[in-house]
mmCIF file of C-alpha atoms and ligand atoms in Angstrom:
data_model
loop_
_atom_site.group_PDB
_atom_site.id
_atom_site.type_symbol
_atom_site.label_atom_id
_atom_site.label_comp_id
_atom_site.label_asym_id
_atom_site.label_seq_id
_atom_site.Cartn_x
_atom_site.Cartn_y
_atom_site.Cartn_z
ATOM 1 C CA UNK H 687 -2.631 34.804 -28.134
ATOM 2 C CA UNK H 688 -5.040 35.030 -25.586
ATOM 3 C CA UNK H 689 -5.358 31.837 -24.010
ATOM 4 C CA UNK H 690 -1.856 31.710 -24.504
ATOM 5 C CA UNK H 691 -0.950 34.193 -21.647
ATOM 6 C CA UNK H 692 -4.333 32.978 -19.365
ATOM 7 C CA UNK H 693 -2.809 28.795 -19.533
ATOM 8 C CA UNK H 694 0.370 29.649 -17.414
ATOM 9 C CA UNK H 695 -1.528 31.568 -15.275
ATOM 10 C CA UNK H 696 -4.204 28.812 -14.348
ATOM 11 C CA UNK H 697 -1.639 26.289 -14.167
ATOM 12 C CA UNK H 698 -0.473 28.554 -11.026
ATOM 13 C CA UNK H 699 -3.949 28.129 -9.681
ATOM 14 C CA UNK H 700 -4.674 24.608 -9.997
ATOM 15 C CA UNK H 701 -1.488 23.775 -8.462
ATOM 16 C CA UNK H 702 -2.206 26.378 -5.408
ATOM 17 C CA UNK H 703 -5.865 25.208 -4.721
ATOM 18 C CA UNK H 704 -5.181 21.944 -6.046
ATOM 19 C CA UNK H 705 -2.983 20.973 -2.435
ATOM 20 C CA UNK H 706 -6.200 21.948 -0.486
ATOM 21 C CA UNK H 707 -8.436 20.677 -2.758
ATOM 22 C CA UNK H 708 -10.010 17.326 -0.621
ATOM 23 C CA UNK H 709 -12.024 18.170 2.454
ATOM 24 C CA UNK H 710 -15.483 19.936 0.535
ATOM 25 C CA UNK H 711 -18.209 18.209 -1.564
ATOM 26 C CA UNK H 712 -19.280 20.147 -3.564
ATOM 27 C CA UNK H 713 -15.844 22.268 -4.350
ATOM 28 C CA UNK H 714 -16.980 25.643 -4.206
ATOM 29 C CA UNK H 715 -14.689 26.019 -7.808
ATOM 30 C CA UNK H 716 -12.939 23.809 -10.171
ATOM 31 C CA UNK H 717 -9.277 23.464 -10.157
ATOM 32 C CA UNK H 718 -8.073 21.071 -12.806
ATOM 33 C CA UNK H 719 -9.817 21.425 -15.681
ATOM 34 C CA UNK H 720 -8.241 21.023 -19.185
ATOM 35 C CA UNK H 721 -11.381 20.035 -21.291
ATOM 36 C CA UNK H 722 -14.281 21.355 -19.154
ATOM 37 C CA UNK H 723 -13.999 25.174 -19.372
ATOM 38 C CA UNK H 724 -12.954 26.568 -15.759
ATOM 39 C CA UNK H 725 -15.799 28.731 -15.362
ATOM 40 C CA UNK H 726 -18.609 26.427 -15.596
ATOM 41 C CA UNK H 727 -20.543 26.138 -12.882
ATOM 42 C CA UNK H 728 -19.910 23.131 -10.651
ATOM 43 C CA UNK H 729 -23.682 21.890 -10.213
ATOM 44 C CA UNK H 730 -23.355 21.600 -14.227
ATOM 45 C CA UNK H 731 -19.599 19.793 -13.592
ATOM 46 C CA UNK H 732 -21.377 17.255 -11.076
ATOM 47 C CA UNK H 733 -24.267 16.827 -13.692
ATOM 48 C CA UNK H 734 -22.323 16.098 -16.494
ATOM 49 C CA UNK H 735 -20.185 13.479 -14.025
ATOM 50 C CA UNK H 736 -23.113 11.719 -13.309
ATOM 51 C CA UNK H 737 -24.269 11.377 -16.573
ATOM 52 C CA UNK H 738 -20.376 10.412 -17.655
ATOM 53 C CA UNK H 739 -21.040 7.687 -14.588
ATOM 54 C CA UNK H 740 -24.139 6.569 -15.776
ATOM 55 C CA UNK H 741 -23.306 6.357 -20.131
ATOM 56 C CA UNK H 742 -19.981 4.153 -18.322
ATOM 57 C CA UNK H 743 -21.707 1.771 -15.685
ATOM 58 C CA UNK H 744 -19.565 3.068 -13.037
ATOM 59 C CA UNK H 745 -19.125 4.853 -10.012
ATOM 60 C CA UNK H 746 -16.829 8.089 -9.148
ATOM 61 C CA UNK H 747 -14.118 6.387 -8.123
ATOM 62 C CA UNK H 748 -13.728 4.490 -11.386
ATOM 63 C CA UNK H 749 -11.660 7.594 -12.552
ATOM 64 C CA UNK H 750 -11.280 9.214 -9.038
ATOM 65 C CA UNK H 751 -9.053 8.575 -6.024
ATOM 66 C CA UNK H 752 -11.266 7.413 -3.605
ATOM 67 C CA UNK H 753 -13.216 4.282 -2.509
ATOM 68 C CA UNK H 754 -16.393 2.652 -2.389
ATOM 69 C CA UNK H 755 -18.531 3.993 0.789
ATOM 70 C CA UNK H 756 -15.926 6.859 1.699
ATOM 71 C CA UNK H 757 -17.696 9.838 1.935
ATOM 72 C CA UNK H 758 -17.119 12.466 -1.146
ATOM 73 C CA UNK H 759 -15.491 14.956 0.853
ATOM 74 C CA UNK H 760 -12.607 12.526 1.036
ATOM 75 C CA UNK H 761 -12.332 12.316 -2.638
ATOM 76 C CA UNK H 762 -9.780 13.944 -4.378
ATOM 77 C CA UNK H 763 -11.598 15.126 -7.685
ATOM 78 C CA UNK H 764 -8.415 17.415 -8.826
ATOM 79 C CA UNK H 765 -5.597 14.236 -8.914
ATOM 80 C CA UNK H 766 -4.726 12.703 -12.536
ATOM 81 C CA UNK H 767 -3.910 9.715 -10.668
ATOM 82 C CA UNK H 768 -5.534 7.225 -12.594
ATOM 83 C CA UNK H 769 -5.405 6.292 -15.980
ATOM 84 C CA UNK H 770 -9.013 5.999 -16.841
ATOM 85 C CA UNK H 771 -9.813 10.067 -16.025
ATOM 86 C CA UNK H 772 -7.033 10.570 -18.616
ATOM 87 C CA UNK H 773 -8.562 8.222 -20.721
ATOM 88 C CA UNK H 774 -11.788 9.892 -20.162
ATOM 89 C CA UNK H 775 -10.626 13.196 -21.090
ATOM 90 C CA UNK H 776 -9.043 12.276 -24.256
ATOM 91 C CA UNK H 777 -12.723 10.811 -24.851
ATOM 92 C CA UNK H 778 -14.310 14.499 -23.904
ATOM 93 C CA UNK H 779 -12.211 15.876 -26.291
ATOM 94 C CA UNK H 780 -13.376 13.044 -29.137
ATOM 95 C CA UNK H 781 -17.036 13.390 -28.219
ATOM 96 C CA UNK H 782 -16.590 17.351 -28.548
ATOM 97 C CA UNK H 783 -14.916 16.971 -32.253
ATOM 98 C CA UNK H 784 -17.783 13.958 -33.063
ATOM 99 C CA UNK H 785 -20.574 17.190 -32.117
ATOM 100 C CA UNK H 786 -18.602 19.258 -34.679
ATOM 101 C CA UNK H 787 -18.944 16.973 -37.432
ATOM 102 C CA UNK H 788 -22.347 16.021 -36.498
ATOM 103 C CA UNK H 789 -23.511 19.908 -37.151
ATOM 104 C CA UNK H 790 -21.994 19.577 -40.495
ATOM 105 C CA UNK H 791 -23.645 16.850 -41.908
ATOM 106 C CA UNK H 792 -25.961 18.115 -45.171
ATOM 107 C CA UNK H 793 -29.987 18.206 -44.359
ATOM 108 C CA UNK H 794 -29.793 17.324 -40.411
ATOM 109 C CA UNK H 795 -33.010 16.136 -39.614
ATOM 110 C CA UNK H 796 -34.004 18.697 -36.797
ATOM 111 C CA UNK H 797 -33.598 18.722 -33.761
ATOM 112 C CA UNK H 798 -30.573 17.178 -34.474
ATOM 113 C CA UNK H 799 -29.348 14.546 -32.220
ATOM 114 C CA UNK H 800 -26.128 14.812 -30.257
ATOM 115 C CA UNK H 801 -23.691 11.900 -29.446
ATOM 116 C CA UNK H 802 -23.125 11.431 -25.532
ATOM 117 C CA UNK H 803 -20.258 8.618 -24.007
ATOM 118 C CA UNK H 804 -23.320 6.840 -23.601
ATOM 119 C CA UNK H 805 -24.019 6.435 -27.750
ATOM 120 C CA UNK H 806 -21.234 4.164 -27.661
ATOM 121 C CA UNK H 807 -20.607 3.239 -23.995
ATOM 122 C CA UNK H 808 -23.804 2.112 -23.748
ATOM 123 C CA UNK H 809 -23.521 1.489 -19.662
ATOM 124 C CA UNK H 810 -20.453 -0.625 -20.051
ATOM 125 C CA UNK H 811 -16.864 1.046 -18.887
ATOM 126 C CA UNK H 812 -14.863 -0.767 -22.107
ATOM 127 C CA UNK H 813 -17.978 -0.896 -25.074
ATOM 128 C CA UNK H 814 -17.647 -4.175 -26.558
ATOM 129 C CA UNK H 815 -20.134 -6.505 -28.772
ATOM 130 C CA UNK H 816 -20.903 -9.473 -26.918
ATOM 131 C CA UNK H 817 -19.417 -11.222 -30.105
ATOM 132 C CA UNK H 818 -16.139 -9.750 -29.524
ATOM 133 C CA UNK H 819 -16.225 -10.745 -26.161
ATOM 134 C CA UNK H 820 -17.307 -14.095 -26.477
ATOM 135 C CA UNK H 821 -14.262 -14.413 -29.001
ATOM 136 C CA UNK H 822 -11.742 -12.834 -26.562
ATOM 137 C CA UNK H 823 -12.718 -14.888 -23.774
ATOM 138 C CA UNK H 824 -12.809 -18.466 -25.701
ATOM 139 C CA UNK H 825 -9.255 -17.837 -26.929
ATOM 140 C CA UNK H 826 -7.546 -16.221 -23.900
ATOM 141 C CA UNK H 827 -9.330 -18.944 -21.644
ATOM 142 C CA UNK H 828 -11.020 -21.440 -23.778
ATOM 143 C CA UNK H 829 -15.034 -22.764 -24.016
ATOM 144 C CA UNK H 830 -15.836 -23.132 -20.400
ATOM 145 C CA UNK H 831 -14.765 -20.096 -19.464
ATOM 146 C CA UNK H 832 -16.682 -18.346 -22.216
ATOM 147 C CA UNK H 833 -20.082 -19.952 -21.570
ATOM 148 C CA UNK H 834 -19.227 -18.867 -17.608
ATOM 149 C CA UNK H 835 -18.621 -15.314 -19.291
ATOM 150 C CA UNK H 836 -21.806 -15.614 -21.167
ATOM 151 C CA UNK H 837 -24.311 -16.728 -18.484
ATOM 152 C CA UNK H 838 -22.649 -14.310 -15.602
ATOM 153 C CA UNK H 839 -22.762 -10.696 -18.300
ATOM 154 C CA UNK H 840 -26.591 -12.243 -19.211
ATOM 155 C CA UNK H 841 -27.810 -12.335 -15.207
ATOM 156 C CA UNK H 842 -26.318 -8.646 -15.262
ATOM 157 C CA UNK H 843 -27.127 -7.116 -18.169
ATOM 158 C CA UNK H 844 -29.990 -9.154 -20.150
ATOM 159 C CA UNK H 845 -32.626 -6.238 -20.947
ATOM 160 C CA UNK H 846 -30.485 -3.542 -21.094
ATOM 161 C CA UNK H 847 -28.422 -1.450 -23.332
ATOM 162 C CA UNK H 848 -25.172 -2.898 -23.186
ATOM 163 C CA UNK H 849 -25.410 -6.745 -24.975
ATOM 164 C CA UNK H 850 -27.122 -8.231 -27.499
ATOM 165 C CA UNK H 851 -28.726 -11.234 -26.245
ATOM 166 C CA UNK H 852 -30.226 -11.900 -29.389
ATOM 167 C CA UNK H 853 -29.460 -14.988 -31.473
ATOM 168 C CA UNK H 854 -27.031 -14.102 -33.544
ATOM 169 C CA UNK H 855 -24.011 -13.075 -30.871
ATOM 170 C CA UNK H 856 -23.151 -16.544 -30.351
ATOM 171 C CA UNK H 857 -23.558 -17.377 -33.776
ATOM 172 C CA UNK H 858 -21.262 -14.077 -35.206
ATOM 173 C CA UNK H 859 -18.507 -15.466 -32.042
ATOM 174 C CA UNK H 860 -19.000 -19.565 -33.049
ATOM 175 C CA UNK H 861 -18.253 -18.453 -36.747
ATOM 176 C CA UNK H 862 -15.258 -16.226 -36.199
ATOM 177 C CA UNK H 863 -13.745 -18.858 -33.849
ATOM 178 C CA UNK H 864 -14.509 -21.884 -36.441
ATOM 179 C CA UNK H 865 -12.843 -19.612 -38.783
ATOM 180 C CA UNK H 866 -9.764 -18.992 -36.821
ATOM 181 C CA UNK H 867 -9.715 -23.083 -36.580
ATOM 182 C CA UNK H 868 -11.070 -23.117 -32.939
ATOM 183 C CA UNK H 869 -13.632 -25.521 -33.601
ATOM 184 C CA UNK H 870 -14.223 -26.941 -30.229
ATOM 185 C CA UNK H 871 -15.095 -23.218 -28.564
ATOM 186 C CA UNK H 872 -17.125 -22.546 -31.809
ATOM 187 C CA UNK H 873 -19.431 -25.769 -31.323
ATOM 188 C CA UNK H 874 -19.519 -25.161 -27.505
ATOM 189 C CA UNK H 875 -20.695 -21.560 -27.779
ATOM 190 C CA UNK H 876 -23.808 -22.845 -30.356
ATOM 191 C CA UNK H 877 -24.457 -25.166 -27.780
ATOM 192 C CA UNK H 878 -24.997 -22.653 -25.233
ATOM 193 C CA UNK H 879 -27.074 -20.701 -28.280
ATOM 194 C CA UNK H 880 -29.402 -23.629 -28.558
ATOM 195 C CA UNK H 881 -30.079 -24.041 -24.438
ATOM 196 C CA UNK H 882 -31.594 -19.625 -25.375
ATOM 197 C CA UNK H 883 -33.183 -20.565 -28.877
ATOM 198 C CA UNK H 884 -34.023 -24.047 -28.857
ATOM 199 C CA UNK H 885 -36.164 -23.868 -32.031
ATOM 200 C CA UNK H 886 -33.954 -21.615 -34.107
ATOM 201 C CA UNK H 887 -33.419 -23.238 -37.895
ATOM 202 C CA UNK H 888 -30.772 -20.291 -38.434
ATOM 203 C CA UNK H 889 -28.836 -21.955 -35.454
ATOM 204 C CA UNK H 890 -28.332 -25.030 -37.429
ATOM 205 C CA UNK H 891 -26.787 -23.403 -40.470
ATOM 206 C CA UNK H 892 -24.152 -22.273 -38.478
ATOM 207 C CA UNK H 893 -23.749 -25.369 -37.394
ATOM 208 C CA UNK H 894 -23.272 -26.708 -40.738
ATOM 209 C CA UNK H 895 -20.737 -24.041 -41.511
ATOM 210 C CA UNK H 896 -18.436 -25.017 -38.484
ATOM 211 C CA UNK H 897 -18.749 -28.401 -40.377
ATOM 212 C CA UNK H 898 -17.703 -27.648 -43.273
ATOM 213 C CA UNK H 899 -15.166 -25.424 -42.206
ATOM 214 C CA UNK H 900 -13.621 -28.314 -40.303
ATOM 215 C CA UNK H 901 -14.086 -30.999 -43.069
ATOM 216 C CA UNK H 902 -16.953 -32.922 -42.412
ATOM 217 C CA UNK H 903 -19.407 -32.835 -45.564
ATOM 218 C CA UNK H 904 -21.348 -35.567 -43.193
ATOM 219 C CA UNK H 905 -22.127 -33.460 -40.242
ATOM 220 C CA UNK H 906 -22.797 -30.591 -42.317
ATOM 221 C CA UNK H 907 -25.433 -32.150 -44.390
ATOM 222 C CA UNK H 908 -27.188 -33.320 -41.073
ATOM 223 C CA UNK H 909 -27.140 -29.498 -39.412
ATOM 224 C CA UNK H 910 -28.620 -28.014 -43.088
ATOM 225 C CA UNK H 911 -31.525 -30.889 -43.383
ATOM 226 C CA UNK H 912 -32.121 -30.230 -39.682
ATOM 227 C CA UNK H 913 -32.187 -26.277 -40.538
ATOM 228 C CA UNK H 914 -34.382 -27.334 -43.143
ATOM 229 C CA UNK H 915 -36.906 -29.672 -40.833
ATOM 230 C CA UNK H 916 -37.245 -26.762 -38.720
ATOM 231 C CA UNK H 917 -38.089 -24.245 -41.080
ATOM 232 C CA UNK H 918 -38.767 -25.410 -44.461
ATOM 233 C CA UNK H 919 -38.286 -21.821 -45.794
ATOM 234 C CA UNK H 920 -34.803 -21.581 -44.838
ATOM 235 C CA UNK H 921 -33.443 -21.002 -48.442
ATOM 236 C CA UNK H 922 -29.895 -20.490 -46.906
ATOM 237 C CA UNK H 923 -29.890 -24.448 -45.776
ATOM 238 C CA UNK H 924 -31.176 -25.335 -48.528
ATOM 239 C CA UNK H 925 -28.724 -23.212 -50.947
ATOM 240 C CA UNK H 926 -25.627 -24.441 -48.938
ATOM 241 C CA UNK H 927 -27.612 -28.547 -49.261
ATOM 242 C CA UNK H 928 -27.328 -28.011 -52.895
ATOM 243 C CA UNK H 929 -23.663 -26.919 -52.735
ATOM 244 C CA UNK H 930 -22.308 -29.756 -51.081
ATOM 245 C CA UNK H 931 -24.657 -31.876 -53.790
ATOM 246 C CA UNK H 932 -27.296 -33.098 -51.497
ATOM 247 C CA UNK H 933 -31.308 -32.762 -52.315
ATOM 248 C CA UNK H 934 -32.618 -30.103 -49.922
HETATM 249 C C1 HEC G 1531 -15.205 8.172 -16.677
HETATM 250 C C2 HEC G 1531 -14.393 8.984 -15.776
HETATM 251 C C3 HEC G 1531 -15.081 9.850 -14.743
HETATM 252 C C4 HEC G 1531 -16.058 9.489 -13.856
HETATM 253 C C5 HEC G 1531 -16.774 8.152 -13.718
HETATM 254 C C6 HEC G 1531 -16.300 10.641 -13.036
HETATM 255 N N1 HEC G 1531 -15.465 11.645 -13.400
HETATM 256 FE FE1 HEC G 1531 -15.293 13.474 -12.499
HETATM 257 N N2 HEC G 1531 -13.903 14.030 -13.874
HETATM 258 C C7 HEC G 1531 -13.440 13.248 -14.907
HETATM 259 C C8 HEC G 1531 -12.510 14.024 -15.708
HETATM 260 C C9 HEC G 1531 -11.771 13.547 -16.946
HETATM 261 C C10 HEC G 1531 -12.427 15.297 -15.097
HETATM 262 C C11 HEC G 1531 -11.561 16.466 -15.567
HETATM 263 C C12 HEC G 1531 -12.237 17.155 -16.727
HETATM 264 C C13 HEC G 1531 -11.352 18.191 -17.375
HETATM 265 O O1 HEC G 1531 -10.131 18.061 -17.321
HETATM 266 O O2 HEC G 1531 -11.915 19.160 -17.948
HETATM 267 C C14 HEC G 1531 -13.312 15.254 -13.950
HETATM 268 C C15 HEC G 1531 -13.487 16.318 -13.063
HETATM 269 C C16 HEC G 1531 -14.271 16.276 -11.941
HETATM 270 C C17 HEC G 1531 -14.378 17.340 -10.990
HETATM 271 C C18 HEC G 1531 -13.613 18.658 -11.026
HETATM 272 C C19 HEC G 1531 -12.275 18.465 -10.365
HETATM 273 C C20 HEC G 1531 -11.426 19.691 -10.408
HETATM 274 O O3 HEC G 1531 -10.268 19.572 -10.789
HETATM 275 O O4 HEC G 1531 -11.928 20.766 -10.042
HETATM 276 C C21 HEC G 1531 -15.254 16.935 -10.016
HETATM 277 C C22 HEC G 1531 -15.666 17.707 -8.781
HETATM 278 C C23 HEC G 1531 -15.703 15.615 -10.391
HETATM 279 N N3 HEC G 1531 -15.077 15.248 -11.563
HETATM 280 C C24 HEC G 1531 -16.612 14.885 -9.676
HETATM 281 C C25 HEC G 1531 -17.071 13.632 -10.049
HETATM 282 C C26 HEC G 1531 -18.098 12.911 -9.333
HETATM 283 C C27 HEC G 1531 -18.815 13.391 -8.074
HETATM 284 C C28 HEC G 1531 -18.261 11.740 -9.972
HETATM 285 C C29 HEC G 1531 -19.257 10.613 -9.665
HETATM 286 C C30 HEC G 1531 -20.648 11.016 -9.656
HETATM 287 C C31 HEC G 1531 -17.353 11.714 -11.110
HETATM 288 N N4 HEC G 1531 -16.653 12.886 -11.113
HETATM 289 C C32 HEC G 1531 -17.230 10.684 -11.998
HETATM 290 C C33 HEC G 1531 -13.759 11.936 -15.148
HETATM 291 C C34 HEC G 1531 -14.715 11.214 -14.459
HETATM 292 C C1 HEC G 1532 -17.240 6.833 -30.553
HETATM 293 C C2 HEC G 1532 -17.417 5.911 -29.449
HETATM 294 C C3 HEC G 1532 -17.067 6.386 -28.052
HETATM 295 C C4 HEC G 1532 -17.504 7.526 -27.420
HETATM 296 C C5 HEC G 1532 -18.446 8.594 -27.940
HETATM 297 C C6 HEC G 1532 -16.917 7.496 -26.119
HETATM 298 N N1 HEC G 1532 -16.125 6.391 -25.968
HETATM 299 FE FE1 HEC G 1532 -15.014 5.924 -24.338
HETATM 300 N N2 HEC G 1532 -14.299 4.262 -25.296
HETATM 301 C C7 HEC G 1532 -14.674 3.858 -26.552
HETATM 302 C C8 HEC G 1532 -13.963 2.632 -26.898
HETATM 303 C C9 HEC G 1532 -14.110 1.832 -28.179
HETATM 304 C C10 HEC G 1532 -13.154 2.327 -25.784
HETATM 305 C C11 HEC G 1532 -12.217 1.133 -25.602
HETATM 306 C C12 HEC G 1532 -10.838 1.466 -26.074
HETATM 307 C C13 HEC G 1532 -9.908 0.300 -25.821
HETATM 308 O O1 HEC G 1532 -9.782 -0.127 -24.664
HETATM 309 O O2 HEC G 1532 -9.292 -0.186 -26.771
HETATM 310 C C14 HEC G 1532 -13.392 3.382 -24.803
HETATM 311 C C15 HEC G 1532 -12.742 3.449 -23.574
HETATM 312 C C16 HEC G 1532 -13.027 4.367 -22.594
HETATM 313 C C17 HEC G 1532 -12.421 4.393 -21.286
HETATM 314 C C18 HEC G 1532 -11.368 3.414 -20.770
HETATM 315 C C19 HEC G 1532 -12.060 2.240 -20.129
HETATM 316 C C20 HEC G 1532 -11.104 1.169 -19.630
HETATM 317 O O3 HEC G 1532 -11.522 0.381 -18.763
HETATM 318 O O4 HEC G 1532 -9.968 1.095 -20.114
HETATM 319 C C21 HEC G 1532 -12.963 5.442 -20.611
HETATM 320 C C22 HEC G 1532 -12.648 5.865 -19.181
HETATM 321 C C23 HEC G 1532 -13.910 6.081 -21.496
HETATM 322 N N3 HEC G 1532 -13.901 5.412 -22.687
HETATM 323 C C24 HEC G 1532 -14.657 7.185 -21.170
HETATM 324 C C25 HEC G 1532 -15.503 7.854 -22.061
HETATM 325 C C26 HEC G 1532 -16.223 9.062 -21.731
HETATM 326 C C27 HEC G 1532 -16.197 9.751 -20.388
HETATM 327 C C28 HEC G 1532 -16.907 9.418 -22.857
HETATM 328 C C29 HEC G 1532 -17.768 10.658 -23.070
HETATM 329 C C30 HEC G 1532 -17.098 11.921 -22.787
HETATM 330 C C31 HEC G 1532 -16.616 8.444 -23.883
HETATM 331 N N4 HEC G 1532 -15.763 7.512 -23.353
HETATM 332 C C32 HEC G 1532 -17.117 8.484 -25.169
HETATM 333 C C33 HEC G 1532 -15.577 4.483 -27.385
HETATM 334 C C34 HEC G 1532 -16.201 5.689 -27.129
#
């Protein structure tokens, strides 16, 4: 009943102080608020926004009207303008029911841990595993474009959070792609994962997957001895030899 009566009534106010709202950094007081309660304290607000910046890998203006060297003063914080600060709301208000279920779980080890946009963001604006990405880009725009897509997020990201750079991305994106019959964009991308692990045995049963997957018992016996030659304890190669009735 409460905040019933108190909504219409800030509604009145944002929409007052909202038309003079550009021309101060820091606002002395928030005006459009619908997640964030109104009377926090705007040093927390700005806080919280650079953390939100931070979890995302982007800058204020990624969700606020503004641009890129303009000074803050000239921002205008209170405008809904873009889709990604609704976007980003709707996530606040995810985040704040994920915290909820969090404290209800049975036994929390203490202190219990809370999830932030950065538990799944992870620095990256649209969270995606590199697999997935790998796989989107070969079939929107085929191999070459992927392996550009590949070498360009490793330059920017390789040792942080965001992408695994690890062996088995390629390997994960190769198979789903040999799997959805795009064999060429599934051999190209283990190419590109042998240039990184040049040594790798596990490589090579992928390899002989795509093989078989496309047909050829021939090339997939070669990829599983090779598997094999490079690491004789490679029980998977050697299983998968004795499937297709070769000795391992
Ligand atoms: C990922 C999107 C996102 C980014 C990046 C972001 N903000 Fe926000 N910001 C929001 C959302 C959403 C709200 C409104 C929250 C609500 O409705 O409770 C908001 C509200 C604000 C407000 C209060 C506006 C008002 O109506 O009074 C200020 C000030 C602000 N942000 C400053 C910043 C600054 C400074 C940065 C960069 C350091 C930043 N924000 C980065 C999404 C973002
Ligand atoms: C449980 C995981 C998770 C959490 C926590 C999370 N997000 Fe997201 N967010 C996603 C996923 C997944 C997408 C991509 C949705 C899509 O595009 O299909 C996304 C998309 C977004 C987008 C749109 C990006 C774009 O370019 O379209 C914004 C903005 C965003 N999140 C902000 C936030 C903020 C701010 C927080 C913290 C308050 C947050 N997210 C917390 C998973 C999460």
């Amino acid at each position: 009943m409460r905040l019933l009566r108190i909504a219409p009534l800030l509604l009145v106010c944002s929409v007052t102080a909202g038309a003079q709202a550009p021309g101060k950094f820091p606002p002395d007081s928030l005006v459009n608020t619908k997640v964030i309660p109104h009377n926090t304290p705007v040093p927390q607000v700005l806080g919280l926004m650079r953390n939100i910046s931070g979890d995302l890998g982007v800058r204020c203006q990624f969700c606020h009207v503004g641009r890129e060297g303009q000074p803050l003063a000239q921002f205008d914080f209170t405008s809904d303008d873009k889709r990604t600060k609704q976007v980003a709301r709707q996530m606040m208000l995810m985040l704040q029911e994920i915290n909820r279920r969090l404290d209800t779980i049975p036994a929390r080890p203490t202190p219990g841990l809370q999830a932030t946009c950065g538990t799944c963001h992870r620095g990256l604006s649209r969270p995606m595993p590199l697999a997935t990405a790998m796989v989107e880009t070969a079939t929107a725009a085929g191999a070459d474009s992927a392996v550009r897509a590949y070498r360009a997020l490793r330059t920017r990201y390789y040792g942080r959070d965001a992408y695994d750079f690890g062996e088995t991305s390629l390997n994960q994106a190769a198979f789903r792609l040999a799997r959805a019959g795009k064999f060429d964009e599934a051999l190209a991308l283990l190419k590109l994962n042998e240039e990184q692990f040049p040594t790798s045995s596990g490589l090579y049963v992928f390899r002989g997957n795509v093989a078989l997957m496309r047909g050829d018992t021939t090339g997939a016996a070669a990829a599983f001895h090779e598997a094999v030659r490079r690491d004789s304890t490679n029980n998977e190669a050697r299983g998968r030899l004795r499937d297709i009735g070769q000795r391992p």
